[in-house]
Tab-separated table of C-alpha atoms and ligand atoms in Angstrom:
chain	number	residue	atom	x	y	z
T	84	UNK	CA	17.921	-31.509	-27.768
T	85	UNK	CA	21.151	-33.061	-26.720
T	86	UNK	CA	21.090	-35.956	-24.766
T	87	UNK	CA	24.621	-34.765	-22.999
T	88	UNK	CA	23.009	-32.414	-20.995
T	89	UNK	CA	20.251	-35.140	-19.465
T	90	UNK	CA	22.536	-35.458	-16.137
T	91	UNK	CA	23.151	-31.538	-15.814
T	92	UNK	CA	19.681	-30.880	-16.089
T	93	UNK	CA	18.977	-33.377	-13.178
T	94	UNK	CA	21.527	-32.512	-11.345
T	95	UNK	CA	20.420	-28.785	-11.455
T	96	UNK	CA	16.482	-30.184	-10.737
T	97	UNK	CA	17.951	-32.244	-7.716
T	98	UNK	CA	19.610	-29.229	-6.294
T	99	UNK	CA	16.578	-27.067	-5.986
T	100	UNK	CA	15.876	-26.751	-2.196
T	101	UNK	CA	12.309	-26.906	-1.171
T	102	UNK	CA	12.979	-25.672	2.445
T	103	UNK	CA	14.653	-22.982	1.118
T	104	UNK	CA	12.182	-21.786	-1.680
T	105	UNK	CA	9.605	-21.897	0.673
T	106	UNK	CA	10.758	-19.335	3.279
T	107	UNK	CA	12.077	-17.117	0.418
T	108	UNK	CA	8.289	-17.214	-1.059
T	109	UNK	CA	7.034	-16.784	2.558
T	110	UNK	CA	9.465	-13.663	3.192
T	111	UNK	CA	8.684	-12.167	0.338
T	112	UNK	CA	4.979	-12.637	1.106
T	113	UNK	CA	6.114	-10.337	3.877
T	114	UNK	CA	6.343	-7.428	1.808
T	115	UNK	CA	3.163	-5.782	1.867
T	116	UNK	CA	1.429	-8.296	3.769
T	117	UNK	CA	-2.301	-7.572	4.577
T	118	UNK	CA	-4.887	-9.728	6.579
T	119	UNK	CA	-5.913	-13.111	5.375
T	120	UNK	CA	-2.848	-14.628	4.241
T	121	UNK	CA	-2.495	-11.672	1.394
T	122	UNK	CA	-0.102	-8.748	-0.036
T	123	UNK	CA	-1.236	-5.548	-1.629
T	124	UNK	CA	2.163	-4.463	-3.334
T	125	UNK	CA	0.567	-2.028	-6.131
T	126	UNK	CA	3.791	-1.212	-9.059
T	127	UNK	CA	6.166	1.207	-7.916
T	128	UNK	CA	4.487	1.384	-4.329
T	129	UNK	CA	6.751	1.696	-1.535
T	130	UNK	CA	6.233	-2.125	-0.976
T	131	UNK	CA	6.927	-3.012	-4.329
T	132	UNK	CA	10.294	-0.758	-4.171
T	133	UNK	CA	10.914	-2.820	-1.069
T	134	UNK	CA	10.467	-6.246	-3.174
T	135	UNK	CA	12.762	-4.745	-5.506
T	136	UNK	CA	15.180	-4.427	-2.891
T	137	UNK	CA	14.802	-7.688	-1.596
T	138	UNK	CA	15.977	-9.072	-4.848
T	139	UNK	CA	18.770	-7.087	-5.645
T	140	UNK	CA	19.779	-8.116	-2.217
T	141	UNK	CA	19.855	-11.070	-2.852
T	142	UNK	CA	21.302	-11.174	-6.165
T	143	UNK	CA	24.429	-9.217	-4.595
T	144	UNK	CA	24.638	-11.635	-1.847
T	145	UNK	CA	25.339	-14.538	-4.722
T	146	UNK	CA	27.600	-12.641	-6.987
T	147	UNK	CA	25.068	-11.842	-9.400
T	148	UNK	CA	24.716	-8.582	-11.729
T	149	UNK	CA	21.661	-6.553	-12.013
T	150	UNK	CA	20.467	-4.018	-14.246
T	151	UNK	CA	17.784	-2.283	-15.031
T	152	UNK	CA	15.646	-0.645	-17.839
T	153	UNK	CA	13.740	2.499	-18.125
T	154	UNK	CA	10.898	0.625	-17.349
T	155	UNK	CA	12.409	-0.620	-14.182
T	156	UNK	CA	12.348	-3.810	-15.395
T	157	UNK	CA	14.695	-5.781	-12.944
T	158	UNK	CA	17.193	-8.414	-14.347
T	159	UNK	CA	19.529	-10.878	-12.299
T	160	UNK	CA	22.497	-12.659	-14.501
T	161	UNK	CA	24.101	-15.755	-14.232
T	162	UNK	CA	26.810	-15.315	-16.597
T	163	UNK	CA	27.369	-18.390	-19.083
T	164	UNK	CA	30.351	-19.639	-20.516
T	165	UNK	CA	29.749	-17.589	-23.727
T	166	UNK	CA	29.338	-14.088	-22.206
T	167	UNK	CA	28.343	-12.939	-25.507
T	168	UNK	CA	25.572	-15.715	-26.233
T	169	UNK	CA	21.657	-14.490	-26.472
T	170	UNK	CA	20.168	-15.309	-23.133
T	171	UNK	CA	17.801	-17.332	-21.475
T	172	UNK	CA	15.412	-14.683	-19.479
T	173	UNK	CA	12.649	-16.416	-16.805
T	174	UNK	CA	10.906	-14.984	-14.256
T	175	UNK	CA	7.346	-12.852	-13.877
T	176	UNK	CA	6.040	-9.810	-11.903
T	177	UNK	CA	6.496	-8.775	-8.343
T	178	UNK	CA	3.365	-6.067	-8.364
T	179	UNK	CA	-0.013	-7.810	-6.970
T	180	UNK	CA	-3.659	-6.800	-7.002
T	181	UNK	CA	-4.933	-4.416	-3.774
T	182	UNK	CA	-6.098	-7.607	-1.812
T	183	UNK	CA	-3.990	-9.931	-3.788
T	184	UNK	CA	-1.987	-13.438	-2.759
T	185	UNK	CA	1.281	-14.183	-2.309
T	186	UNK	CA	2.164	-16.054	-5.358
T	187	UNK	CA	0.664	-14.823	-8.610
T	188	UNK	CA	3.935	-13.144	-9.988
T	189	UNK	CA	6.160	-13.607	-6.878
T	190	UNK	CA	6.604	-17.627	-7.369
T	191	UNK	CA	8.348	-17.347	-10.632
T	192	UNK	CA	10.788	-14.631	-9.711
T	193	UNK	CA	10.823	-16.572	-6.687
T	194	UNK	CA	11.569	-20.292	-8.538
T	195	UNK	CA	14.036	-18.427	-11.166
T	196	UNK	CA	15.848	-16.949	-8.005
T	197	UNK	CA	16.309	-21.068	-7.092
T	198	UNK	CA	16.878	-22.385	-10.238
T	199	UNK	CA	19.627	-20.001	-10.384
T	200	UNK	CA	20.951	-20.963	-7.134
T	201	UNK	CA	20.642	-24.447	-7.887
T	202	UNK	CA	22.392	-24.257	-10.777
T	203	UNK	CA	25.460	-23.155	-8.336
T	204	UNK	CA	25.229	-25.427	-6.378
T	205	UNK	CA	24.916	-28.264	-8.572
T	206	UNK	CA	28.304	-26.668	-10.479
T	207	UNK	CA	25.800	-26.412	-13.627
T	208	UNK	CA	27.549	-24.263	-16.383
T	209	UNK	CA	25.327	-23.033	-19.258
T	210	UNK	CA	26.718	-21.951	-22.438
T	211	UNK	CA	24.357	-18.659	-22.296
T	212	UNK	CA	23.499	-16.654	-19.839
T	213	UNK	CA	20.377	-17.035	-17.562
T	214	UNK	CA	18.494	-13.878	-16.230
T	215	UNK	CA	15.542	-14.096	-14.028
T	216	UNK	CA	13.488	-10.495	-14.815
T	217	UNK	CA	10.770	-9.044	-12.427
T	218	UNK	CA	8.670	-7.366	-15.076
T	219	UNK	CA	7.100	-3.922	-13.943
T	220	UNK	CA	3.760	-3.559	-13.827
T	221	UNK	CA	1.967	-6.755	-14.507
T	222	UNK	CA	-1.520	-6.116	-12.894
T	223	UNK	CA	-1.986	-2.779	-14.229
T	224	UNK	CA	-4.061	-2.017	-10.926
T	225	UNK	CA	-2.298	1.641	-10.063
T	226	UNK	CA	-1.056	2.521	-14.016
T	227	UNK	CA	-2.335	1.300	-17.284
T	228	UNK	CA	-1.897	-0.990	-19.532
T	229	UNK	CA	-0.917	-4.051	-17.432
T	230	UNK	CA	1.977	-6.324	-18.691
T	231	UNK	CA	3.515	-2.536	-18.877
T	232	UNK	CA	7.333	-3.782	-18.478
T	233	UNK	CA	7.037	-6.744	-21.067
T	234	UNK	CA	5.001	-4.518	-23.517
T	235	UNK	CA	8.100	-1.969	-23.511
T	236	UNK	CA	10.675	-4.666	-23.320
T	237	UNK	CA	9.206	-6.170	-26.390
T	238	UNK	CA	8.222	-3.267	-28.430
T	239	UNK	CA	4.491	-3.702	-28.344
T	240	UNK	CA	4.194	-0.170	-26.527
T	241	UNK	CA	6.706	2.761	-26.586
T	242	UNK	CA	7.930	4.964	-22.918
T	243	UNK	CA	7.157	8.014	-24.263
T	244	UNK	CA	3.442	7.131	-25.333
T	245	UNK	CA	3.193	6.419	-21.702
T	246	UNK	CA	5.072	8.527	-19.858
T	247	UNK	CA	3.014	11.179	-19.173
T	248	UNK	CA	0.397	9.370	-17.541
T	249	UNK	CA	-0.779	8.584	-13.604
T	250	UNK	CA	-1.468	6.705	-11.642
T	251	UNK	CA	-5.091	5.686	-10.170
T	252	UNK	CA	-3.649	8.168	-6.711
T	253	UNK	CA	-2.431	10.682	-9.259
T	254	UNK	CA	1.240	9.822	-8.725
T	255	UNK	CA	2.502	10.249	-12.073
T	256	UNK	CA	4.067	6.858	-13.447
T	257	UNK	CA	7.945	9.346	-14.717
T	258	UNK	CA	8.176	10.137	-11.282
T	259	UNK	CA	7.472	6.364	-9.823
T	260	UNK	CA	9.873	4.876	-12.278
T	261	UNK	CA	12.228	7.559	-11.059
T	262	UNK	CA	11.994	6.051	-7.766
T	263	UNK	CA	11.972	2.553	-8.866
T	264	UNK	CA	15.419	2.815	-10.413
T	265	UNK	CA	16.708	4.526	-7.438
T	266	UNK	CA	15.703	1.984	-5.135
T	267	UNK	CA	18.155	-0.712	-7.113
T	268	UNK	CA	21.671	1.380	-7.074
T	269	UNK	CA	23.440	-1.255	-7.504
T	270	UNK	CA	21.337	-2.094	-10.630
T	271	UNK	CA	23.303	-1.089	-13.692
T	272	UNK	CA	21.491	1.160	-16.685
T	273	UNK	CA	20.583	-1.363	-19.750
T	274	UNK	CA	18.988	0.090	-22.447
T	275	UNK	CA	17.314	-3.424	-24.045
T	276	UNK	CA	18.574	-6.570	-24.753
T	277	UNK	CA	18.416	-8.640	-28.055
T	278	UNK	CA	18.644	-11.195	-29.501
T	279	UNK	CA	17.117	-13.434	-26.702
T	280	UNK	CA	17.130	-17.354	-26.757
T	281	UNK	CA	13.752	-17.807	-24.924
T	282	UNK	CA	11.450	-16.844	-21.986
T	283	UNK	CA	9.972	-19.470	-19.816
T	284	UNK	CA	7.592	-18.320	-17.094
T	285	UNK	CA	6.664	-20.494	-14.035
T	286	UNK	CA	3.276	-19.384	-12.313
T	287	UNK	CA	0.655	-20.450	-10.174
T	288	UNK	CA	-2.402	-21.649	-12.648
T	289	UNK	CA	-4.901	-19.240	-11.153
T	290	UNK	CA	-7.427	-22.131	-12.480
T	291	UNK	CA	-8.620	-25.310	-10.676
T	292	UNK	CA	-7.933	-27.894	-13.399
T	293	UNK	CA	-4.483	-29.344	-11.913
T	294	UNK	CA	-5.648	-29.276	-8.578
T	295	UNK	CA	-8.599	-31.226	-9.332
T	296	UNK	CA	-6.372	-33.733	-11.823
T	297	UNK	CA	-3.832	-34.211	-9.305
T	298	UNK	CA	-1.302	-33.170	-11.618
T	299	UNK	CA	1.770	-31.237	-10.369
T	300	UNK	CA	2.993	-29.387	-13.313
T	301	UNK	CA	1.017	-27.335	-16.695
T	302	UNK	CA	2.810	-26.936	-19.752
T	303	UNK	CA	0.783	-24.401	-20.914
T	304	UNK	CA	0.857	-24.278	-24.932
T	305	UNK	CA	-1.129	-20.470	-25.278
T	306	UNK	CA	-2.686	-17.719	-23.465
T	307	UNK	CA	-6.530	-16.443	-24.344
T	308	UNK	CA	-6.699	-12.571	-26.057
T	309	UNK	CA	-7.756	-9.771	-23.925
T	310	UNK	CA	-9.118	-6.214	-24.248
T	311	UNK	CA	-10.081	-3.629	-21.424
T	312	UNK	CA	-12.125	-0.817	-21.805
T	313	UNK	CA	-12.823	2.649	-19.768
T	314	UNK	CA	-16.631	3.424	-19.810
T	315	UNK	CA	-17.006	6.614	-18.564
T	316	UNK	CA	-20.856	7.880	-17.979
T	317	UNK	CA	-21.444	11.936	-17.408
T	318	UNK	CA	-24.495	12.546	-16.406
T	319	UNK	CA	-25.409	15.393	-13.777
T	320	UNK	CA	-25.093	15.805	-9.885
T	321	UNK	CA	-28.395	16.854	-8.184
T	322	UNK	CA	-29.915	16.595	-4.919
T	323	UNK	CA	-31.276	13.240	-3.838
T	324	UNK	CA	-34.292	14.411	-1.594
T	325	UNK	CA	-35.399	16.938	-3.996
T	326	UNK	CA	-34.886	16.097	-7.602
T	327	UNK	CA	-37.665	14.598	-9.244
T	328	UNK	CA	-36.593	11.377	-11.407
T	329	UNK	CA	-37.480	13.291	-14.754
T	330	UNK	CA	-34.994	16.104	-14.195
T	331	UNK	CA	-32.312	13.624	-13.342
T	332	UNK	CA	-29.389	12.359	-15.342
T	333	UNK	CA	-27.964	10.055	-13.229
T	334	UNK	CA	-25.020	8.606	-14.251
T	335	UNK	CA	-24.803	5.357	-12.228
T	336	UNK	CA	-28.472	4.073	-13.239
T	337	UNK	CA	-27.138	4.717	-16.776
T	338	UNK	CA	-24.175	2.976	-16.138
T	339	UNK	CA	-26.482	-0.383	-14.769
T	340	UNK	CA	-28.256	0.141	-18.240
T	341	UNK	CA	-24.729	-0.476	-20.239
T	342	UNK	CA	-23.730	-3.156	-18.058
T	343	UNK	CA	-27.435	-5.153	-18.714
T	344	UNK	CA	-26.687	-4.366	-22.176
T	345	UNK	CA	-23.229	-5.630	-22.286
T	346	UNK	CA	-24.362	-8.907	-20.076
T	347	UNK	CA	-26.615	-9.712	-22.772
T	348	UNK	CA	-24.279	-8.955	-25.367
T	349	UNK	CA	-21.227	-11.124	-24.177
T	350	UNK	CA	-23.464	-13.981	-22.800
T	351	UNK	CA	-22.141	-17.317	-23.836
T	352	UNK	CA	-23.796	-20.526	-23.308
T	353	UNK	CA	-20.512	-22.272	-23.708
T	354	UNK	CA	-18.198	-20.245	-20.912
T	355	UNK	CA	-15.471	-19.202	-22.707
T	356	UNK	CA	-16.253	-15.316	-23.378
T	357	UNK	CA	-15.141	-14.033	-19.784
T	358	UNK	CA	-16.499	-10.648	-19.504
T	359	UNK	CA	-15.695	-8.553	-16.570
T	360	UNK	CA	-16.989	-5.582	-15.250
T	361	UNK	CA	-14.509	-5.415	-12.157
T	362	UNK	CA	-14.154	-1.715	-11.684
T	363	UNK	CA	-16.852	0.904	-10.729
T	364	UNK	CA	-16.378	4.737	-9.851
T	365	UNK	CA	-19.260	6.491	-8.921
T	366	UNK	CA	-18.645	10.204	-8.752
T	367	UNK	CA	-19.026	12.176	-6.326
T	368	UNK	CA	-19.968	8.875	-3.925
T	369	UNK	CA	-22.025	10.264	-1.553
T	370	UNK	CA	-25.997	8.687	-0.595
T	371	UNK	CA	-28.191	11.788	-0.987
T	372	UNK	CA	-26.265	13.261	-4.348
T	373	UNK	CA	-27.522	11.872	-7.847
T	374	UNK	CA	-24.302	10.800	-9.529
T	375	UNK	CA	-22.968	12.859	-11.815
T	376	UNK	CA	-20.210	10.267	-13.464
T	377	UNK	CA	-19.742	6.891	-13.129
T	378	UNK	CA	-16.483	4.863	-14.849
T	379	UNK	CA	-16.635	1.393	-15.353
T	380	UNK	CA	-13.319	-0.845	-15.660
T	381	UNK	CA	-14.332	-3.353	-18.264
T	382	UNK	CA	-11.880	-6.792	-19.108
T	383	UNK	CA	-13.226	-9.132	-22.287
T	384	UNK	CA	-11.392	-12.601	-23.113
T	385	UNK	CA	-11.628	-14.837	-25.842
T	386	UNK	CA	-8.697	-17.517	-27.030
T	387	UNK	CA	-10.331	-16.813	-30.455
T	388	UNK	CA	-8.945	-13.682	-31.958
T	389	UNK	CA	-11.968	-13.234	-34.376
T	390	UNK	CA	-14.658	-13.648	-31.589
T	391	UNK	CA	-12.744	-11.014	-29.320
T	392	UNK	CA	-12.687	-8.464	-32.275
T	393	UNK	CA	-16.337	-8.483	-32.968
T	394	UNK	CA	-17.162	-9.249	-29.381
T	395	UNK	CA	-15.061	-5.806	-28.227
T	396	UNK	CA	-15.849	-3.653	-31.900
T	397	UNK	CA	-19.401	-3.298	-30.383
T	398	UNK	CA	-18.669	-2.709	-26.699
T	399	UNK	CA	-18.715	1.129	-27.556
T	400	UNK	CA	-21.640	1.555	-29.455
T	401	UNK	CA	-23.957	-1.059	-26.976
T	402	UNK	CA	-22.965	1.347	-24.191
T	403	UNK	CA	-23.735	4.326	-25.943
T	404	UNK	CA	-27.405	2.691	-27.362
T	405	UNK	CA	-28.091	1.612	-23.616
T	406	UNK	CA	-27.517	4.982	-21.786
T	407	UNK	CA	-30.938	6.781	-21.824
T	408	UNK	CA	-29.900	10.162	-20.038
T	409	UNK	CA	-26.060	10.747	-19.358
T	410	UNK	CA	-23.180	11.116	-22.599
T	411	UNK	CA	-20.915	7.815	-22.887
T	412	UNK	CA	-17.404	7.983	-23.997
T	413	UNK	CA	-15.856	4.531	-24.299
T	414	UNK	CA	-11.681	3.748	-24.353
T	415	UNK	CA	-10.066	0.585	-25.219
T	416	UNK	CA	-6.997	0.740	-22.842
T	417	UNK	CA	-5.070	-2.733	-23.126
T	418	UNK	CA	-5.631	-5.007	-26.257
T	419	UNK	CA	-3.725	-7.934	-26.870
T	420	UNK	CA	-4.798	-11.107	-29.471
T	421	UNK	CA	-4.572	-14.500	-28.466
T	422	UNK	CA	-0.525	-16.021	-28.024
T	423	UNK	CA	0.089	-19.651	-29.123
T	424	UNK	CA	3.450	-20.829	-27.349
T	425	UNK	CA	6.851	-21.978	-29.208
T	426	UNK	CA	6.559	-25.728	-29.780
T	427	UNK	CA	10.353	-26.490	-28.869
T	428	UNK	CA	9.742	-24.605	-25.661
T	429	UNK	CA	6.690	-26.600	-24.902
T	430	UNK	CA	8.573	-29.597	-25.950
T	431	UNK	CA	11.484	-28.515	-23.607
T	432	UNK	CA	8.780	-28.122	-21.009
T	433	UNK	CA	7.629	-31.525	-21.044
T	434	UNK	CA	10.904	-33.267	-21.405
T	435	UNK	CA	12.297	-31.423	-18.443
T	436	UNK	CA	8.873	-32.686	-16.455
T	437	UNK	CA	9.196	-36.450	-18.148
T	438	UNK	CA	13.055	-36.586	-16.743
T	439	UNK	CA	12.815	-35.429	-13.706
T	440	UNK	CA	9.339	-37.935	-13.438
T	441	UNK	CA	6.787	-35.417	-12.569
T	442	UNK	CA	3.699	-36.123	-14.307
T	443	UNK	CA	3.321	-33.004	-16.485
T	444	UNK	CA	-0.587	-31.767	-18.574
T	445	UNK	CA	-0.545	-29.340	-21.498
T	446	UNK	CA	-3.065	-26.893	-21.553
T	447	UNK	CA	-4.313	-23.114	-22.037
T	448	UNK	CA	-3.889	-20.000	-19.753
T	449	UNK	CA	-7.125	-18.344	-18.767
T	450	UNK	CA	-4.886	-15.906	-17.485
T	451	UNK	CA	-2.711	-13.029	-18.673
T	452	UNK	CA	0.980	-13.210	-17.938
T	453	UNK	CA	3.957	-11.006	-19.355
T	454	UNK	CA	4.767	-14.351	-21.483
T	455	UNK	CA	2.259	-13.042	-23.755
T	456	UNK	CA	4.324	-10.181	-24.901
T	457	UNK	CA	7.619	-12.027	-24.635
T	458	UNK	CA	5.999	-14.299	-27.196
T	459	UNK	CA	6.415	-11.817	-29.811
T	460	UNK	CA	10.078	-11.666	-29.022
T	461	UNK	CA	11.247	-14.913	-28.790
T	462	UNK	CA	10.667	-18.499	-27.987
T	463	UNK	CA	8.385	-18.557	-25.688
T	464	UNK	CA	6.560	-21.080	-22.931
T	465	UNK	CA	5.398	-21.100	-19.520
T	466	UNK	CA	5.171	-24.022	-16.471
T	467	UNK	CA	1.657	-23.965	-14.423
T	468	UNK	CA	1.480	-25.433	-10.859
T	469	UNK	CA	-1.341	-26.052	-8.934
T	470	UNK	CA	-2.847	-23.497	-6.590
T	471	UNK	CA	-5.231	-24.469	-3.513
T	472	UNK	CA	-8.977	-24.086	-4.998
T	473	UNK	CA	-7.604	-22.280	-8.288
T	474	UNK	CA	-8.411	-19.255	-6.229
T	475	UNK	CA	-5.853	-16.107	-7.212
T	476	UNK	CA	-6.419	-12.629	-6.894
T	477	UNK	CA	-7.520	-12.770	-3.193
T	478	UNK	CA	-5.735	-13.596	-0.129
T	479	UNK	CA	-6.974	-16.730	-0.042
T	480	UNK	CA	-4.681	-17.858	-2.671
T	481	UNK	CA	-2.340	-20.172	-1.950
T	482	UNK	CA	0.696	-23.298	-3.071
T	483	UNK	CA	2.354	-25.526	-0.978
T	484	UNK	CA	5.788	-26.121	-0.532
T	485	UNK	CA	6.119	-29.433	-2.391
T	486	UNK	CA	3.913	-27.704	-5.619
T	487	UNK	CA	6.612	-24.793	-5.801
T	488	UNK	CA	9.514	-27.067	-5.721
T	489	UNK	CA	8.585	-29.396	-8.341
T	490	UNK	CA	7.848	-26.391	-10.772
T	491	UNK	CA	11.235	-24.622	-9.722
T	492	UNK	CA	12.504	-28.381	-10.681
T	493	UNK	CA	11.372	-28.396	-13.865
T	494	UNK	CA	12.056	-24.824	-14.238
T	495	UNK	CA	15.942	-25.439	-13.736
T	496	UNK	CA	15.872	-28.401	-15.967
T	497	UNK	CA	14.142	-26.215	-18.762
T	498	UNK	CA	16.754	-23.454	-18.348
T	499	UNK	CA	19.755	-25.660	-18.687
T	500	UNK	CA	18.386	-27.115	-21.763
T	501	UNK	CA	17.717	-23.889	-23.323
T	502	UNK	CA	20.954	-22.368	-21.884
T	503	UNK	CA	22.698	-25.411	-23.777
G	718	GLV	C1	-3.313	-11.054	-14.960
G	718	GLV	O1	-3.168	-10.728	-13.810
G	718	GLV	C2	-4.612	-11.181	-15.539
G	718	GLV	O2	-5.472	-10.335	-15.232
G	718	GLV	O3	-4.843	-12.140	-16.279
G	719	MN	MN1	0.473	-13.052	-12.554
G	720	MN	MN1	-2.492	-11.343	-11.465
């Protein structure tokens, strides 16, 4: 990297406003707020729409163009000096789990939204364009697969496989990406955009490793493989006062069967196989009815690629061997292999921290993130910051305003070296 762009890239770090950042992040924590300190914006909810809005507001307010995909992907451009360059996309997902936090997805949209504005106001002028994205779909709560926007945007899944599907309230996901684009107007129609330069994602770490190191920034170098499976379990409904146990075929006791099964199958005395069984639907719900179906929302990780295949080959035919009474029909709904990160971008990563004198760690993402598809596509790399407890994915999560400025620092260092 050139050396020339050393005082830009600390003049754009310098710039970044942590007063500022932090009531954006705690407005925009507004947005579906719930109890506790947390947001339940589910994709293309009302709330989410309204996030949406927020940003395109916001992007008009600065001069900035938007557009939009047929995902509803959502892109804000700072033009560079060579309009026709490849650019440099950051940014992450607005969408949250039901009883989510405020910053897993929001804080990089968030920090690209002041990097970009930093860049302004430092007078910083890239040679390609930056875009800060809000990917649709990350969390893949309402509509499967998660990572849904970057999946399109990269080519790893095509519209039309997915179009016809709904959501977990039955809202069908054509008619909520209908909405989604109308809730942008002033969003102009892209089809896709190629070639790009690089991705770099800022998020909170979800983990509790820089926390506990005292270390303000991640440079995280690859993100562990994941598959999710539907289990669904049909047994029979029958009454609960009056049905002997032989005559039943009750599909939630089988279901408790496939999970012992699959407990003893994915145990690992080492911790690194995560296996989750984070979804249950009993069917019809009710005390004194014998369930007829159960579902069960399974999610497997591995950072070895080999160990998730044969780990997740067996998951269907484990359930099937456990279930003594009910029939088992088993889906793998989201696959991805392990990603391991672009070097230069890691480098870039690490530079930008060493300037700017923020002690800086590399390491792994537990996590899934939309960088994951993006790798695929392009240099790729992500910044970690702390978060209080590693706790995400509840409303206890939480950042404080120093931790999100430093990343959105070394954020809008990054970008002007890969916008060079
Ligand atoms: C992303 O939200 C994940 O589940 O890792
Ligand atoms: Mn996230
Ligand atoms: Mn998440």
């Amino acid at each position: 990297m050139a050396t020339h762009c050393n005082p830009d890239r600390i003049a754009a770090a310098a710039a970044v406003d942590e007063a500022r950042l932090w009531s954006r992040l705690v407005e925009f924590g507004e947005i579906g707020a719930i109890g506790g300190g947390g947001v339940c914006r589910l994709a293309l909810s009302d709330e989410e729409l309204a996030a949406r809005r927020y940003i395109a507001g916001w992007a008009h307010s600065r001069g900035h163009r938007v557009f939009v995909d047929a995902v509803a992907n959502l892109f804000v451009r700072r033009e560079g000096t060579d309009p026709a360059a490849a650019p440099v996309i950051t940014g992450s997902h607005i969408d949250t789990q039901p009883q989510g936090g405020r910053f897993d997805g929001a804080y990089g949209v968030i920090a690209g939204l002041e990097a970009l504005a930093a860049l302004d106001e430092a007078a910083v002028q890239t040679r390609r364009p930056i875009e800060v994205v809000a990917w649709t779909n990350e969390e893949g709560v309402r509509f499967t697969p998660g990572a849904m926007g970057s999946m399109v945007f990269s080519g790893a899944l095509a519209l039309s496989d997915i179009a016809g599907r709904r959501g977990s309230d039955g809202v069908p996901l054509s008619g909520a990406l209908a909405s989604a684009l109308a809730a942008t107007p002033q969003a102009t129609f892209r089809q896709t955009v190629r070639p790009i330069a690089a991705y770099v994602e800022a998020h909170i770490e979800q983990g509790p490793e820089l926390e506990a190191k005292g270390i303000p920034i991640g440079v995280v170098e690859g993100i562990q493989g994941v598959r999710w499976f539907d289990v669904d379990v049909v047994g029979s409904g029958a009454h609960a006062g009056t049905t002997p146990l032989a005559r039943r075929r009750d599909a939630f006791q089988d279901a408790l069967r496939i999970v012992n099964a699959l407990n003893e199958w994915t145990s690992d005395p080492g911790d690194v196989l995560r296996f989750t069984v984070g979804h249950v639907e009993v069917t019809p719900n009710s005390r004194n009815t014998v369930p007829a179906r159960a579902r069960l929302g399974i999610d497997l990780r591995h950072p070895d690629a080999g160990v998730l295949r044969e780990k997740g080959d067996r998951i269907a035919a484990i359930a099937a061997g456990a279930a003594r009474h009910c029939e088992v029909c088993v889906r793998e709904v989201f696959t991805k292999a392990p990603a391991t990160f672009d070097r230069q971008v890691i480098d870039t990563i690490e530079t930008a921290a060493r300037l700017l004198r923020i002690p800086s760690l590399r390491m792994p993402s537990g996590a899934f993130h939309d960088a994951l598809f993006l790798n695929d596509l392009c240099p790729t790399g992500m910044i970690f910051i702390p978060c209080e407890r590693g706790i995400s994915h509840d409303p206890a999560e939480n950042i404080t305003a120093a931790q999100a400025a430093a990343g959105a620092r070394v954020l809008a260092a990054t970008l002007v070296a890969l916008a060079d």
